[in-house]
GROMACS .gro file of C-alpha atoms in nm:
model
  152
    1MET     CA    1   2.361   0.169  -1.357
    2ALA     CA    2   2.309   0.413  -1.123
    3GLU     CA    3   2.574   0.320  -0.881
    4LEU     CA    4   2.820   0.299  -1.213
    5LEU     CA    5   2.743   0.668  -1.296
    6GLY     CA    6   2.755   0.701  -0.889
    7GLU     CA    7   2.724   1.042  -0.695
    8MET     CA    8   3.058   1.220  -0.757
    9GLN     CA    9   3.034   1.439  -0.402
   10ASN     CA   10   3.293   1.665  -0.599
   11PRO     CA   11   3.425   1.602  -0.959
   12LEU     CA   12   3.683   1.919  -0.960
   13ALA     CA   13   3.860   1.688  -0.654
   14ALA     CA   14   3.903   1.372  -0.808
   15PRO     CA   15   4.134   1.305  -1.100
   16GLY     CA   16   3.989   1.416  -1.462
   17PRO     CA   17   3.941   1.199  -1.738
   18ARG     CA   18   4.167   1.105  -1.941
   19GLU     CA   19   4.172   1.298  -2.273
   20ALA     CA   20   4.132   0.985  -2.469
   21ASP     CA   21   3.805   0.907  -2.254
   22VAL     CA   22   3.610   1.208  -2.335
   23PRO     CA   23   3.466   1.162  -2.742
   24LEU     CA   24   3.639   1.468  -3.001
   25GLY     CA   25   3.337   1.523  -3.116
   26PHE     CA   26   3.218   1.639  -2.809
   27ARG     CA   27   3.629   1.811  -2.633
   28MET     CA   28   3.568   1.933  -2.963
   29LEU     CA   29   3.236   2.095  -2.900
   30VAL     CA   30   3.360   2.234  -2.507
   31ALA     CA   31   3.624   2.391  -2.687
   32GLY     CA   32   3.452   2.600  -2.914
   33GLY     CA   33   3.409   2.773  -2.543
   34PHE     CA   34   3.046   2.939  -2.403
   35LYS     CA   35   2.850   3.241  -2.486
   36ARG     CA   36   2.707   3.444  -2.229
   37VAL     CA   37   2.361   3.570  -2.330
   38GLU     CA   38   2.227   3.751  -2.066
   39ASP     CA   39   2.196   3.557  -1.765
   40CYS     CA   40   2.237   3.313  -1.966
   41VAL     CA   41   2.531   3.059  -2.050
   42CYS     CA   42   2.542   2.802  -2.416
   43PHE     CA   43   2.775   2.630  -2.643
   44ARG     CA   44   2.889   2.922  -2.830
   45GLU     CA   45   2.948   2.730  -3.158
   46LEU     CA   46   2.515   2.587  -3.117
   47PHE     CA   47   2.377   2.949  -2.965
   48ASP     CA   48   2.306   3.086  -3.388
   49HIS     CA   49   1.908   3.256  -3.335
   50ASP     CA   50   1.785   3.570  -3.180
   51HIS     CA   51   1.774   3.477  -2.696
   52ALA     CA   52   1.496   3.765  -2.690
   53THR     CA   53   1.219   3.585  -2.881
   54ALA     CA   54   1.287   3.236  -2.794
   55LEU     CA   55   1.419   3.256  -2.432
   56PRO     CA   56   1.032   3.378  -2.318
   57ARG     CA   57   0.893   3.031  -2.433
   58TYR     CA   58   1.104   2.831  -2.169
   59GLY     CA   59   0.965   3.006  -1.821
   60ASP     CA   60   1.261   3.073  -1.670
   61ALA     CA   61   1.712   3.097  -1.747
   62THR     CA   62   1.742   2.717  -1.614
   63GLY     CA   63   1.470   2.594  -1.849
   64TYR     CA   64   1.646   2.779  -2.125
   65GLU     CA   65   1.988   2.697  -2.041
   66ALA     CA   66   1.920   2.311  -2.002
   67SER     CA   67   1.716   2.265  -2.341
   68MET     CA   68   1.996   2.520  -2.495
   69ASN     CA   69   2.251   2.264  -2.429
   70ALA     CA   70   2.145   1.965  -2.433
   71GLN     CA   71   2.392   1.699  -2.581
   72HIS     CA   72   2.351   1.332  -2.680
   73VAL     CA   73   2.650   1.143  -2.601
   74GLU     CA   74   2.584   0.905  -2.843
   75ASP     CA   75   2.580   1.146  -3.121
   76HIS     CA   76   2.969   1.211  -3.091
   77LEU     CA   77   3.067   0.849  -3.041
   78PRO     CA   78   3.290   0.716  -3.280
   79ARG     CA   79   3.183   0.522  -3.547
   80GLY     CA   80   3.246   0.134  -3.411
   81ALA     CA   81   3.196   0.229  -3.030
   82ALA     CA   82   3.074   0.050  -2.848
   83ARG     CA   83   2.677   0.218  -2.736
   84GLU     CA   84   2.570  -0.048  -2.434
   85PRO     CA   85   2.415   0.085  -2.183
   86VAL     CA   86   2.694   0.085  -1.943
   87ALA     CA   87   2.959   0.192  -2.188
   88LEU     CA   88   2.765   0.480  -2.297
   89ALA     CA   89   2.713   0.531  -1.869
   90VAL     CA   90   3.115   0.505  -1.897
   91ALA     CA   91   3.151   0.783  -2.171
   92ALA     CA   92   2.888   0.993  -2.005
   93ARG     CA   93   2.985   1.051  -1.682
   94SER     CA   94   3.419   1.138  -1.840
   95CYS     CA   95   3.218   1.366  -2.080
   96ALA     CA   96   3.085   1.516  -1.758
   97VAL     CA   97   3.370   1.598  -1.547
   98PHE     CA   98   3.522   1.742  -1.853
   99LEU     CA   99   3.194   1.976  -1.942
  100LEU     CA  100   3.185   2.089  -1.559
  101ARG     CA  101   3.593   2.146  -1.518
  102SER     CA  102   3.532   2.325  -1.897
  103LEU     CA  103   3.274   2.578  -1.713
  104ARG     CA  104   3.461   2.609  -1.398
  105ALA     CA  105   3.823   2.812  -1.628
  106PHE     CA  106   3.493   2.934  -1.819
  107SER     CA  107   3.246   3.106  -1.486
  108ASP     CA  108   3.338   3.140  -1.135
  109GLU     CA  109   2.930   3.114  -1.147
  110PRO     CA  110   2.846   2.762  -1.044
  111PHE     CA  111   2.702   2.579  -1.274
  112ARG     CA  112   2.535   2.219  -1.310
  113VAL     CA  113   2.543   1.886  -1.525
  114ILE     CA  114   2.325   1.691  -1.568
  115VAL     CA  115   2.386   1.348  -1.741
  116SER     CA  116   2.034   1.024  -1.759
  117VAL     CA  117   2.098   0.714  -2.031
  118SER     CA  118   1.878   0.494  -2.083
  119GLY     CA  119   1.921   0.199  -2.270
  120ARG     CA  120   2.153   0.311  -2.581
  121GLN     CA  121   2.026   0.683  -2.520
  122SER     CA  122   2.242   0.947  -2.310
  123THR     CA  123   2.153   1.332  -2.267
  124ILE     CA  124   2.393   1.566  -2.087
  125ARG     CA  125   2.309   1.936  -2.039
  126PHE     CA  126   2.427   2.232  -1.835
  127HIS     CA  127   2.278   2.561  -1.641
  128ARG     CA  128   2.379   2.755  -1.411
  129ILE     CA  129   2.285   2.733  -1.058
  130ARG     CA  130   2.056   3.015  -0.952
  131ASP     CA  131   1.769   3.047  -0.619
  132ASN     CA  132   1.451   2.927  -0.644
  133GLU     CA  133   1.520   2.726  -0.995
  134SER     CA  134   1.575   2.374  -1.153
  135TRP     CA  135   1.533   2.182  -1.396
  136LEU     CA  136   1.541   1.907  -1.234
  137ALA     CA  137   1.266   1.720  -1.026
  138PRO     CA  138   1.373   1.700  -0.609
  139ASP     CA  139   1.329   1.360  -0.662
  140LEU     CA  140   1.580   1.164  -0.860
  141ASP     CA  141   1.445   0.832  -0.756
  142GLY     CA  142   1.095   0.948  -0.902
  143TYR     CA  143   1.294   0.914  -1.323
  144GLY     CA  144   1.288   0.623  -1.491
  145GLU     CA  145   1.692   0.656  -1.635
  146ALA     CA  146   1.952   0.678  -1.440
  147VAL     CA  147   2.098   0.989  -1.363
  148LEU     CA  148   2.436   1.174  -1.223
  149VAL     CA  149   2.383   1.542  -1.122
  150LEU     CA  150   2.697   1.650  -1.088
  151GLY     CA  151   2.754   2.090  -0.935
  152CYS     CA  152   3.012   2.346  -0.864
   0.00000   0.00000   0.00000
């Protein structure tokens, strides 16, 4: 699985996923745009609460963004789509590259897109890259699931 997710050195230099490879529900979420709230960037469609009370619960802006922007890839797949780990990893990788390209079009700030695949579940999330803040553990090999990290 890790080989399938692969380590993409420069995902923006490679050809992007075909639009048909990115589930429609996820394309619609990303097409809704992003919203900047203080030092954070969130999916516009999902941001509907008072950030002033929510942000302190997460400890830092990176944790807040990573939590607010978490999406289950399988929730965006069409009915009948394969949900086996390999098929899910392919869909998640396409979503990650699509999301990273959209974030780059939104802002010149550096972002990190994180994908995890475990069994028939896959989560994709993003956050801005900030000094002295990381949502990930330093050792990716310590995770029990396959993990893909893209950044620009």
